XYZ file of C-alpha atoms in Angstrom:
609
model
C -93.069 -17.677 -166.139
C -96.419 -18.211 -164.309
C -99.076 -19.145 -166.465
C -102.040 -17.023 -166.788
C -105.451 -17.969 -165.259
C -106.483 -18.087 -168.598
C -103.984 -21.049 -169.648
C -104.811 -22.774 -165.952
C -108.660 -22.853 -167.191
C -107.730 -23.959 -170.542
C -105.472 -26.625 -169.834
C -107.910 -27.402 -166.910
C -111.142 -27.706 -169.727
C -108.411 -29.746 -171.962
C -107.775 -32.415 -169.312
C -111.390 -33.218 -168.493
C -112.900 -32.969 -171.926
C -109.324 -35.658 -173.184
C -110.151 -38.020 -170.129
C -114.191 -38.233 -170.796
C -113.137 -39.122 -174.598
C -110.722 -41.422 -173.639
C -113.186 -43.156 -171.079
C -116.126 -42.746 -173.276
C -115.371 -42.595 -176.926
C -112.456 -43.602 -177.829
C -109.529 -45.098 -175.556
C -106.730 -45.055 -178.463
C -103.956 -47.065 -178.528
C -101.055 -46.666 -176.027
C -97.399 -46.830 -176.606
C -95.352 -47.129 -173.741
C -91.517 -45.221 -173.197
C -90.163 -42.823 -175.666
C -89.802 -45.434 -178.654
C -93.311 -43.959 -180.469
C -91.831 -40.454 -180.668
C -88.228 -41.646 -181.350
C -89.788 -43.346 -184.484
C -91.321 -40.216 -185.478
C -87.988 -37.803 -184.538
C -90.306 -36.436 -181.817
C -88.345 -37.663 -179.045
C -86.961 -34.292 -177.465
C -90.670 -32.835 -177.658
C -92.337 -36.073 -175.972
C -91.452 -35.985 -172.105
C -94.195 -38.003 -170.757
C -93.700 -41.697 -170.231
C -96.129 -42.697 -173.017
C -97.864 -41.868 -175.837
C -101.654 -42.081 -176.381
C -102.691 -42.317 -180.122
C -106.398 -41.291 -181.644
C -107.025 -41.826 -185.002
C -109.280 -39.061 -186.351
C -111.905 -40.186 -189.050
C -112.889 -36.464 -190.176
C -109.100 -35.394 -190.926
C -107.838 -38.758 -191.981
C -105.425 -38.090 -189.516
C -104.107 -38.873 -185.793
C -103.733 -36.864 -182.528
C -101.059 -38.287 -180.414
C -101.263 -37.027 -176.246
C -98.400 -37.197 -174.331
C -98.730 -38.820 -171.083
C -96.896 -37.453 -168.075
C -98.803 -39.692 -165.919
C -101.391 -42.897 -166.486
C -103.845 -43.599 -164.031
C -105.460 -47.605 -163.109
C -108.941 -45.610 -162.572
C -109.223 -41.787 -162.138
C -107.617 -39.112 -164.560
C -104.475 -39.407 -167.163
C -102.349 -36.273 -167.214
C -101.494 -35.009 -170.397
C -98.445 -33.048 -171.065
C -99.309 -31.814 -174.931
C -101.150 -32.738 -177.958
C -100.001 -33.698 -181.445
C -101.941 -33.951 -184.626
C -101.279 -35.425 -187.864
C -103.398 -34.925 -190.906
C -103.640 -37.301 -193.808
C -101.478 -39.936 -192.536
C -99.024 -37.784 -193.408
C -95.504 -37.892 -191.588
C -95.686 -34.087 -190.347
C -96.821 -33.825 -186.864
C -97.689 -30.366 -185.104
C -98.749 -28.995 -181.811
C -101.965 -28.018 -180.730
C -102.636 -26.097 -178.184
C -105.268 -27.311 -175.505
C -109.102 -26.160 -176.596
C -107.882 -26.476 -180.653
C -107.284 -30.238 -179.249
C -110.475 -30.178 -177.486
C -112.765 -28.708 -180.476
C -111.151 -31.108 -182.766
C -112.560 -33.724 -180.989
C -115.642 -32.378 -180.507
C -116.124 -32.473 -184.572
C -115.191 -36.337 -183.992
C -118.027 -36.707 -181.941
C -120.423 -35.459 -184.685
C -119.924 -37.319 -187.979
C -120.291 -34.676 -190.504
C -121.270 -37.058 -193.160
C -124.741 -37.776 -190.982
C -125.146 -34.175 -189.261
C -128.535 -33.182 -189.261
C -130.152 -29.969 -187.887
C -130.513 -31.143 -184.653
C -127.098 -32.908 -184.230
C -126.042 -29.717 -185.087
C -127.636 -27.383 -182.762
C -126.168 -30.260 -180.097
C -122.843 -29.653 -181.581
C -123.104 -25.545 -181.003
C -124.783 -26.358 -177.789
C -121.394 -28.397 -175.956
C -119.184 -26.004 -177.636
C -120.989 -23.304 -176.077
C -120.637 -24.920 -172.610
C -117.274 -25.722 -173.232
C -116.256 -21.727 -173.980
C -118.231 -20.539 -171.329
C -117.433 -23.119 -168.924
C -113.603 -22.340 -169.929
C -113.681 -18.463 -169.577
C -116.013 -19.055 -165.900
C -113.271 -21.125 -164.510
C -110.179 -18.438 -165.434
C -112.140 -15.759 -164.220
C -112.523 -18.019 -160.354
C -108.800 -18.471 -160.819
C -107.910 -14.973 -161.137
C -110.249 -13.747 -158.474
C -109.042 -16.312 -156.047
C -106.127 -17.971 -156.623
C -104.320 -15.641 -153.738
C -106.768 -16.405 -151.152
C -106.010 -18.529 -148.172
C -109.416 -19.541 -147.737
C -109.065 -21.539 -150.205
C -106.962 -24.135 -147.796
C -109.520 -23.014 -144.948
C -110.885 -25.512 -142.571
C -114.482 -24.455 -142.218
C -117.360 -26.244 -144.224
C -118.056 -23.035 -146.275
C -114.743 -22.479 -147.156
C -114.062 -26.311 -148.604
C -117.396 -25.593 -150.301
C -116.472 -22.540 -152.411
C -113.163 -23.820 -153.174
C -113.874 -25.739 -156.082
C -112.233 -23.567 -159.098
C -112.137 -26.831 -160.755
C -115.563 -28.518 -160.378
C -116.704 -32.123 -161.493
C -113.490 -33.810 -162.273
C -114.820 -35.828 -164.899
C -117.110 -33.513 -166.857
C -116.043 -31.951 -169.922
C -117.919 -28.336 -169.074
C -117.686 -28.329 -164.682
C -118.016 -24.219 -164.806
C -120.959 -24.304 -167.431
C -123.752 -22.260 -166.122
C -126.640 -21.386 -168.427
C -129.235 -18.789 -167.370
C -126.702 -17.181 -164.698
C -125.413 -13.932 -166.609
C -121.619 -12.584 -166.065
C -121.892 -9.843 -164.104
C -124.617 -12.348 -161.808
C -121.865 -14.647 -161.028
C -120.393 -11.970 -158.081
C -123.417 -12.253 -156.395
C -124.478 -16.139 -156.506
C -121.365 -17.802 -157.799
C -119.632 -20.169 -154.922
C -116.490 -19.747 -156.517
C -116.597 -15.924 -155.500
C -117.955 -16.425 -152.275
C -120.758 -14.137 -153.169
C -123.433 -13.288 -150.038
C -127.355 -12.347 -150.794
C -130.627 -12.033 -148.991
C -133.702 -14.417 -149.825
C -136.198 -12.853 -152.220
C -139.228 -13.385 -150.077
C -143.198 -14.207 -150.946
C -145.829 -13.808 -148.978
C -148.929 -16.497 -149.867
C -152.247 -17.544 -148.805
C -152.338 -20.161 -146.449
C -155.092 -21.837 -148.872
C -152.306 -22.303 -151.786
C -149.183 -23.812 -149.347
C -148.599 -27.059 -149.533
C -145.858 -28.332 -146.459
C -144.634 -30.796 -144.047
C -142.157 -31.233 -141.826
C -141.055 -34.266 -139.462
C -139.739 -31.933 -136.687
C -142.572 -30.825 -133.766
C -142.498 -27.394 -135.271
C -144.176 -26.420 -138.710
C -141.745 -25.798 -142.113
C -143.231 -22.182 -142.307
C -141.932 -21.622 -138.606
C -138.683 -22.904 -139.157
C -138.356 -20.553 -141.989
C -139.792 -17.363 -139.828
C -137.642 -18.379 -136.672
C -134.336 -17.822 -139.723
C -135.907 -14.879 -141.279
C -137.224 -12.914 -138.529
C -140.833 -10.806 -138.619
C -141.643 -10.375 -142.498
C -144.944 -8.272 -141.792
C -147.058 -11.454 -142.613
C -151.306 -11.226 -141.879
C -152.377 -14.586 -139.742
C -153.453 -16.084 -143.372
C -150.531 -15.901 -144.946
C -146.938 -17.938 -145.185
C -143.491 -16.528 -145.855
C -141.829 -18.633 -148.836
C -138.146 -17.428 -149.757
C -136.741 -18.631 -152.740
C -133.567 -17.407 -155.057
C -132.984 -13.703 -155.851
C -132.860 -15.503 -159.593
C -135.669 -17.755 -159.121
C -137.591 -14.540 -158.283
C -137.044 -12.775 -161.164
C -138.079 -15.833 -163.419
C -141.249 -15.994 -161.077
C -142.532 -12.428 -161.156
C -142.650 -12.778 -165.167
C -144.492 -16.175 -165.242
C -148.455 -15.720 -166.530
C -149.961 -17.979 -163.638
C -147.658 -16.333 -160.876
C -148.667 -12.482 -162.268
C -152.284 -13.758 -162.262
C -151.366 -14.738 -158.193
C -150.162 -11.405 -157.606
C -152.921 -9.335 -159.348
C -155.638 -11.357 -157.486
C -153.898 -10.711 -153.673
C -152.804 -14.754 -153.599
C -149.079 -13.163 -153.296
C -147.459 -10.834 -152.232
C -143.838 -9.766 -153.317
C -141.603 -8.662 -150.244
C -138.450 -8.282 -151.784
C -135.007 -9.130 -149.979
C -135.536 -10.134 -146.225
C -133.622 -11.299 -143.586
C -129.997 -12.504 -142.963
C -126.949 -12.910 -145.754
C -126.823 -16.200 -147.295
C -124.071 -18.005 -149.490
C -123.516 -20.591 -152.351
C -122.911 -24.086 -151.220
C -121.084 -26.100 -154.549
C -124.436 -27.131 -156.366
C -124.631 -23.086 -156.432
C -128.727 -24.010 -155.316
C -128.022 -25.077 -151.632
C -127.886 -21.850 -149.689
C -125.666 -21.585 -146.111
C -125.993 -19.227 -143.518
C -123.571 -18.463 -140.200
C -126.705 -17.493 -138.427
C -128.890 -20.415 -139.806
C -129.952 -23.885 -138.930
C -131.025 -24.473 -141.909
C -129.834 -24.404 -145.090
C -132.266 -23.787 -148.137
C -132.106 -26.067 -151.293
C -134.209 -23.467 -153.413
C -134.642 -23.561 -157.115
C -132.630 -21.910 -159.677
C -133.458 -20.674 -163.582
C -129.668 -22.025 -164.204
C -128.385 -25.396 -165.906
C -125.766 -26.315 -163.956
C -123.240 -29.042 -165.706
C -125.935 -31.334 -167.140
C -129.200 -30.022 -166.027
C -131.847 -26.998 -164.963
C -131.547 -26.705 -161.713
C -134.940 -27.094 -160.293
C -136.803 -28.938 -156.980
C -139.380 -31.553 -157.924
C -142.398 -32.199 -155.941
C -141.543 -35.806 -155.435
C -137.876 -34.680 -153.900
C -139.473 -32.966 -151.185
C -141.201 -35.797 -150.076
C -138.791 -38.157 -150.707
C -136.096 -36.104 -148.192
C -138.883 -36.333 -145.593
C -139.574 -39.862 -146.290
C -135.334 -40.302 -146.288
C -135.413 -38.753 -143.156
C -137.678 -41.200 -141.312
C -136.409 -44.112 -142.925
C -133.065 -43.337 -141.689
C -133.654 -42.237 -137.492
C -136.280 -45.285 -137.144
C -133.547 -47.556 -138.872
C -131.185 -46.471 -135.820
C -128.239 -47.187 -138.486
C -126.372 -43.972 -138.100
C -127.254 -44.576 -134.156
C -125.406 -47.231 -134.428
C -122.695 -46.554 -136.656
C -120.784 -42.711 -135.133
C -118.640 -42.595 -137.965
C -121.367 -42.071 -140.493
C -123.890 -38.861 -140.557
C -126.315 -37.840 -143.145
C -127.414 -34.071 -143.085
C -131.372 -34.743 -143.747
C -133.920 -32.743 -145.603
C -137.066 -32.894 -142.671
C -139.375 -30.089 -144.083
C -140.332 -28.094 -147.499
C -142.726 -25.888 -148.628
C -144.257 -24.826 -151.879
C -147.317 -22.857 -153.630
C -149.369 -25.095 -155.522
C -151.010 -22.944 -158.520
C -154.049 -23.748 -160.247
C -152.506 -25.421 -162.860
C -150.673 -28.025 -160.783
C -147.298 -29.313 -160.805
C -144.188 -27.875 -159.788
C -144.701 -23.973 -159.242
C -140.881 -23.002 -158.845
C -141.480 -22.057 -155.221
C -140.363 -25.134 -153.709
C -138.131 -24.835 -151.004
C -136.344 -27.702 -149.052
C -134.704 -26.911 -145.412
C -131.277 -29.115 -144.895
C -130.034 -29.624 -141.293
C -127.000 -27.490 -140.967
C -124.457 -28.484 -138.333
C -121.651 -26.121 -139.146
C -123.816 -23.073 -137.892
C -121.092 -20.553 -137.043
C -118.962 -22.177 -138.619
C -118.736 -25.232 -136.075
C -117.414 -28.291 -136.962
C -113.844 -27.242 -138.696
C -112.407 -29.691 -140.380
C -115.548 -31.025 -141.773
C -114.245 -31.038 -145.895
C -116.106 -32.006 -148.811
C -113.963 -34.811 -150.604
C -114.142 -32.710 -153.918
C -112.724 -29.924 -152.471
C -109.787 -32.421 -150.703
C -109.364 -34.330 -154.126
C -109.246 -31.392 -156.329
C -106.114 -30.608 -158.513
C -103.910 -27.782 -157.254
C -103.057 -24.872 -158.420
C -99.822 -24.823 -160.984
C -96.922 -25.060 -159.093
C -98.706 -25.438 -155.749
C -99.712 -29.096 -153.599
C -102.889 -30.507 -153.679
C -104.530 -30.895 -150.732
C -104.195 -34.554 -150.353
C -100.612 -34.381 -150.244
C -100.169 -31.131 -148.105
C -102.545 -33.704 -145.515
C -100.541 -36.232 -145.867
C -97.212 -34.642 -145.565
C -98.271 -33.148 -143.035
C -98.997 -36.225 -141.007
C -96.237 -38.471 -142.182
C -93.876 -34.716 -140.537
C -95.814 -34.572 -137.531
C -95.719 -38.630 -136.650
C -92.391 -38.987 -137.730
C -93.201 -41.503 -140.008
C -92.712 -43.084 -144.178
C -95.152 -41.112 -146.607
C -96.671 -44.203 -147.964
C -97.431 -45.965 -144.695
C -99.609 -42.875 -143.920
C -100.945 -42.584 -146.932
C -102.308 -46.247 -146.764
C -103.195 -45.913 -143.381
C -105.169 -42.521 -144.181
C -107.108 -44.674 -147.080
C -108.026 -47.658 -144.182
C -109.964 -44.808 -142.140
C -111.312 -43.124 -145.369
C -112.478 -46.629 -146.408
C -113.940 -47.410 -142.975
C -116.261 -44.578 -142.379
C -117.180 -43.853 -145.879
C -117.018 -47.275 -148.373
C -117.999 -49.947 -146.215
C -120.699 -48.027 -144.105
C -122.148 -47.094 -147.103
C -122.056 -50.670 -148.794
C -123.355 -51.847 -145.129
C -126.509 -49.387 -144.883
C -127.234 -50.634 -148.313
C -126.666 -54.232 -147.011
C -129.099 -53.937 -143.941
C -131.796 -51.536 -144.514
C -132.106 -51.511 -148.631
C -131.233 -47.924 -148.750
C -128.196 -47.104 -151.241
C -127.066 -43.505 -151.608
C -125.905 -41.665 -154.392
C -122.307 -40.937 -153.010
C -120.278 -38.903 -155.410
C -117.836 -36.570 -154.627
C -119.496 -33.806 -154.105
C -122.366 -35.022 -152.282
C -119.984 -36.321 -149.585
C -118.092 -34.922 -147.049
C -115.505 -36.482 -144.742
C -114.600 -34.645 -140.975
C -110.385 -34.443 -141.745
C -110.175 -32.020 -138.232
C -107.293 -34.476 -136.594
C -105.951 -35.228 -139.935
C -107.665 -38.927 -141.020
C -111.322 -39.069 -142.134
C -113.364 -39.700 -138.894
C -116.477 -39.412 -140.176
C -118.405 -39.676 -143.284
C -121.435 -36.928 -143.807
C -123.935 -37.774 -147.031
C -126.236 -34.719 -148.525
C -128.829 -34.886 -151.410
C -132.502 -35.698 -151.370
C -132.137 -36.317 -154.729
C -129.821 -39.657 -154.443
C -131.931 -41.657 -152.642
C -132.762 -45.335 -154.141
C -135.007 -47.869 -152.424
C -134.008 -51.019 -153.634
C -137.832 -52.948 -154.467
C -136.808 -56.289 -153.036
C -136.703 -54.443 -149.197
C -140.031 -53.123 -149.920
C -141.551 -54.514 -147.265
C -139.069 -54.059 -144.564
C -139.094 -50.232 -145.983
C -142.917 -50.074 -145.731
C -142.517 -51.722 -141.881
C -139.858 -49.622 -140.617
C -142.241 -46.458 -141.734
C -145.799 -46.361 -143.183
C -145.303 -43.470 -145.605
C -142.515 -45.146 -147.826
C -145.334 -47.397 -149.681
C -146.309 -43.505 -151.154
C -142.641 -43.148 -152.399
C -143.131 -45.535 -155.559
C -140.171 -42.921 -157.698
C -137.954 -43.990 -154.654
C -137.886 -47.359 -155.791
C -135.874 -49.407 -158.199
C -134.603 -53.027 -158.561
C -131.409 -54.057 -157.277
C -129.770 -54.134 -160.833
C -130.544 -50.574 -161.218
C -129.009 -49.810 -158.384
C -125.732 -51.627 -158.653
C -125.186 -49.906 -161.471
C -125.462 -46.904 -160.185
C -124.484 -46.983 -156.707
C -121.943 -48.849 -158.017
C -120.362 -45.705 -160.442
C -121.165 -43.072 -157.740
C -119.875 -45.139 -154.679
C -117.023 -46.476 -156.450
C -115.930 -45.318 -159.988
C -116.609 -41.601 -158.661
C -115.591 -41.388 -155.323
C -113.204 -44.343 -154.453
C -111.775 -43.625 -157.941
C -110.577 -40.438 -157.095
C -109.136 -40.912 -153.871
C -107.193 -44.018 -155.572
C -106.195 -41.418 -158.650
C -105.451 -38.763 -155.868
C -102.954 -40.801 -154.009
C -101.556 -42.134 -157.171
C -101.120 -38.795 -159.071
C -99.480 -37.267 -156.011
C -96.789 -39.834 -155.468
C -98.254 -40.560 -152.175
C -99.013 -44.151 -152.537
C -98.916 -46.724 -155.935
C -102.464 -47.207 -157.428
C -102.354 -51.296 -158.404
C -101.702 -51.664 -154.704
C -104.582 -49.637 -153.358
C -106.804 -51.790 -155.839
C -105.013 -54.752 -154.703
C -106.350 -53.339 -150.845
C -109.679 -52.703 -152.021
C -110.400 -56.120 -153.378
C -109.073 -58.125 -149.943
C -111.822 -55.495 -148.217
C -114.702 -56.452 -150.270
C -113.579 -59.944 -150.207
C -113.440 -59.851 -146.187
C -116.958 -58.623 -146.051
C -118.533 -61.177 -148.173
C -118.453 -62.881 -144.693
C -120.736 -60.754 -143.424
C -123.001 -59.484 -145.967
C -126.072 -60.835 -146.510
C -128.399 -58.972 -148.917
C -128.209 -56.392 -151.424
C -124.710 -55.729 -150.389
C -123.318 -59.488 -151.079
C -124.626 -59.093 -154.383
C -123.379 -55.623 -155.076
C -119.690 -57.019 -153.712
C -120.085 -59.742 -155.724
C -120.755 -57.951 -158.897
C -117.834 -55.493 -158.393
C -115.066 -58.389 -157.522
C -116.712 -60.665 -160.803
C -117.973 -58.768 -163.472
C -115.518 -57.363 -166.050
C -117.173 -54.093 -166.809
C -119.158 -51.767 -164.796
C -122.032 -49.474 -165.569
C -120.015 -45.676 -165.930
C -122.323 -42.351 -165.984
C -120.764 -40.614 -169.521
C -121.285 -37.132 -169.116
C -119.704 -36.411 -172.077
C -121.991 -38.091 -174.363
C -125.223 -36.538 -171.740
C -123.881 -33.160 -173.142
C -123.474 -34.171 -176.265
C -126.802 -35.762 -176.986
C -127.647 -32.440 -174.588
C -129.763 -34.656 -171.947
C -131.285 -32.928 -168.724
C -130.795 -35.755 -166.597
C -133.097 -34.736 -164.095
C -135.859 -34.560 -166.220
C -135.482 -37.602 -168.334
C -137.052 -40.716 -167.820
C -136.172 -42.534 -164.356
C -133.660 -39.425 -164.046
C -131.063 -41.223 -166.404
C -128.125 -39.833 -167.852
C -126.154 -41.777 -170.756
C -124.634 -44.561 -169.470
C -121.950 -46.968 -171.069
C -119.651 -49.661 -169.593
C -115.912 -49.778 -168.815
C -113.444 -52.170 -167.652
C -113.443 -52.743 -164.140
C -110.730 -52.445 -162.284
C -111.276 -54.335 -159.593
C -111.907 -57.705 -161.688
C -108.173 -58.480 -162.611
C -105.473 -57.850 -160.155
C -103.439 -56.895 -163.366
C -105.663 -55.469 -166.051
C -104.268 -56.972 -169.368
C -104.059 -53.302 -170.942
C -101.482 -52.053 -168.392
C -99.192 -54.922 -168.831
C -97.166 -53.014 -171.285
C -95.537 -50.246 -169.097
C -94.371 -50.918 -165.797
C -94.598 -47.364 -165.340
C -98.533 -47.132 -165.902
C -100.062 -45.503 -162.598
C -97.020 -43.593 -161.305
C -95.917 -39.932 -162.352
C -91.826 -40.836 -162.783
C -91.683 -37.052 -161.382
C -92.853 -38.596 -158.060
C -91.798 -42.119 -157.904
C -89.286 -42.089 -155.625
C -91.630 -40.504 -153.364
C -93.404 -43.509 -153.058
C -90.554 -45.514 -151.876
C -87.780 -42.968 -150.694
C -89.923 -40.990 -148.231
């Protein structure tokens, strides 16, 4: 029988919330083949090729996860959970949130729980419930639609039933009510018109690097709005409107003829994945607007400095000439904004940043963001990887694996070592997760790499200069700035424990080629361009070849301490540090199983294809 949408979502919530644990909390101890269970007459209920054991300090207990698959760097994939309370010899099932909530009470020690630990504890429990129930109700409505395999932008977009594959609550969405999610959701494909304002010219503040004006790029998508010559149409959210109309210094606006509210104008726009980046068929443009929703970790809202910093981006990036000179890398820029500055300063909630949008009507198929291709299917369905790679390996005739590895060499070409070579040359390092990057998959391997988000920009200090030379207004971006340890760290998780991570655990999971040897590839690339790095990029190399543990964003323990991480200081989540897997060619942890990285299930995939 099929599972319900509801056990999809549940098991779905289970496997993220397990793997940021394991990765950030606690990584157990593992027990390789079926002796564990056999010990503990469990062996006909333990199918997986390993067992994972927790001990749990608030039950005095255990909670033993069986492994059906174990991953070098992305995602273990648990079969079922155990627990055991009191060191006692009786061991029982749990079914997948119980699991998860029980953990959850072993992140807060009950014996130091104050008030606020304890609203934090409500708070992620919260998110993980709603989060849960979100995500079964995007598998019900669209688990029988064939857009979700579609090939245009919009389509890979709004595919993501899923979301972040290593965040315990990817659906959570605070401030966005139920019967709202039809509407603005991605997930449903939802379509809207702007809610538009119009202001007095006095109280706009804009720029654009473009010959024509923000405010006319916004009029030549929106049509005639009925504006007087002193006056500038700013469109923000249908949400973001409501939240406006009800704020004291926007009512005062309003009252004293400053705005003027013109409702819903113009033509239907949609959700991109961050829900807040807005796509149009009949737009250039799309609209990064501000939302009254926390999305995953944080309130989704534009800062003053981002606007400036996309512009900034922006000019950095055509005067460089790098993506001149480099065809397989693009980078959709952010060249204009607009905002009302109130009296009292500050962000006002109107700001509005326009995104270059090459897939206008809907050109470009093909074009995929590497979420979307990465995601986990469906029960009883492919992933997308492997329906690519079949596909490929059927049409050429050729071995599985082969492809598979030759599919990786393109990925790695346009997307890993451009990026790590931009960084190299111009001091520029991008903050390249999954979702933020998109790959062009139209003749089956990646042929180009596309980066969006004015928000992961990072300047590394020690290029100041060069920055400052190549254009004048980047010695006014001092928040774009940071020192090249900073930004190892953290181009370092997004670039490579992210992204690369997941098209390694992708591969892997899917029986389409054997993790340890990808990593094995991975190191002889980054050791082959040593030869030519110079800069910043030597000594990011060198740092992910030599040092044993990398810097690893732990968005588990951001929701539990309940960070906004775009509001804290220097925008910082909670970080820790994990073993790196690209320091040993044989970590010392999966000596025990020669099994570890491949799904038996699949195995002779890998070699029998």
């Amino acid at each position: 029988m099929n599972p319900t949408a509801l056990e999809v979502a549940e098991n779905a919530t289970f496997q993220n919330f397990v793997n940021c644990y394991l990765r950030e909390a606690d990584s157990g101890a593992w027990h390789s083949g079926s002796g564990w269970a056999d010990r503990r007459i469990l062996g006909g209920l333990f199918h997986g090729i390993g067992v994972i054991e927790l001990r749990l300090k608030g039950l005095r207990g255990r909670l033993a996860l069986d492994i059906g698959y174990r991953s070098l760097i992305g995602r273990h994939r648990i079969l079922s959970a155990w627990v055991n309370h009191d060191s006692s010899d009786q061991w029982s099932p749990l079914r997948p949130l119980d699991a998860v909530l029980l953990l959850v009470r072993e992140l807060y020690d009950p014996g130091m729980a104050d008030h606020r630990q304890r609203e934090q504890e409500l708070e992620l429990v919260y998110r993980l419930v709603e989060s849960c129930q979100l995500m079964a109700r995007f598998i019900e409505a669209r688990a029988d639609d064939p857009s979700l395999e579609g090939e245009r932008f919009i389509e890979s977009e709004q595919s993501l039933l899923y979301g972040h594959w290593s965040h315990p609550t990817p659906k959570s969405r605070q401030g966005m009510s139920f019967w709202q999610q039809d509407h603005y959701a991605p997930e449903l494909a939802g379509h809207f018109r702007l809610h538009c304002f119009a202001v007095r010219r006095a109280w706009v503040r804009q720029d654009s690097l473009l010959e024509r004006s923000a405010e006319t790029l916004v009029l030549e998508v929106l049509g005639d709005v009925g504006l007087s010559q002193d006056e500038v149409c700013i469109p923000v959210h249908p949400l973001q409107a409501q939240w406006l109309i009800h704020q004291p210094q926007v009512k005062q606006a309003i009252e004293a003829g400053v705005l003027r509210d013109l409702g819903a104008i113009g033509p239907e726009f949609t959700p991109t994945s961050s829900v807040r980046t807005l796509y149009s068929d009949h737009s250039p443009w799309m609209f990064k607007v501000s939302i009254p929703v926390k999305v995953t970790n944080s309130l989704r809202r534009n800062q003053v400095s981002e606007l400036r910093a996309g512009v900034v981006a922006a000019k950095l990036l055509e005067k460089s000439g790098f993506v001149e000179r480099n065809p397989q890398f693009s980078v959709l820029t952010d060249p204009a904004w607009l905002t009302v500055q109130l009296p009292e300063g500050g962000e006002s909630g109107f700001e509005i940043i326009l995104r270059h949008n090459p897939f206008i009507g809907g050109e470009r198929r093909g074009v995929q963001s590497i979420a979307a291709i990465l995601q986990e299917p469906l029960p009883g369905r492919p992933s997308r990887m492997r329906t690519l790679i079949e596909g490929l390996a059927l049409r050429e005739g050729r071995n599985v694996n082969d492809v598979a590895l030759d599919w990786f060499g393109h990925y790695w070409h346009c997307a890993v070592d451009t990026l790590i070579r931009l960084y190299d040359e111009q001091g520029i390092a991008l903050e390249a997760h999954q979702q933020n990057s998109l790959l062009d998959i139209s003749g089956g391997y990646p042929s180009r790499y596309y980066y969006r988000d004015n928000q992961g920009y990072y300047l590394a200090d020690s290029y100041r200069e060069h920055l400052c030379e190549l254009e004048p207004q980047a010695r006014y971006s001092e928040e774009l700035y940071y020192s090249e340890a900073m930004i190892r760290d953290r181009f370092g998780y997004y670039l490579f424990l992210n992204q690369l991570a997941a098209v390694i655990h992708r591969l892997g999971a899917d029986g389409l080629a054997d993790e340890a040897s990808l990593l094995q590839q991975v190191r002889t690339w980054l050791s082959d361009m040593r030869r030519n790095l110079k800069g910043a990029g030597l000594r990011l190399v060198n740092q992910l070849l030599e040092q044993p543990e990398l810097a690893y964003k732990a968005n588990l323990l951001t929701r539990v301490q309940d960070v906004d991480e775009l509001t804290a200081e220097l925008e910082l989540a909670v970080y820790t540090r994990v073993p790196n897997p690209l320091h040993d060619p044989v970590a010392d942890s999966h000596k025990e199983s020669a099994d570890d990285g491949i799904d038996l299930a699949r195995a002779e995939a890998i070699h029998g294809a």
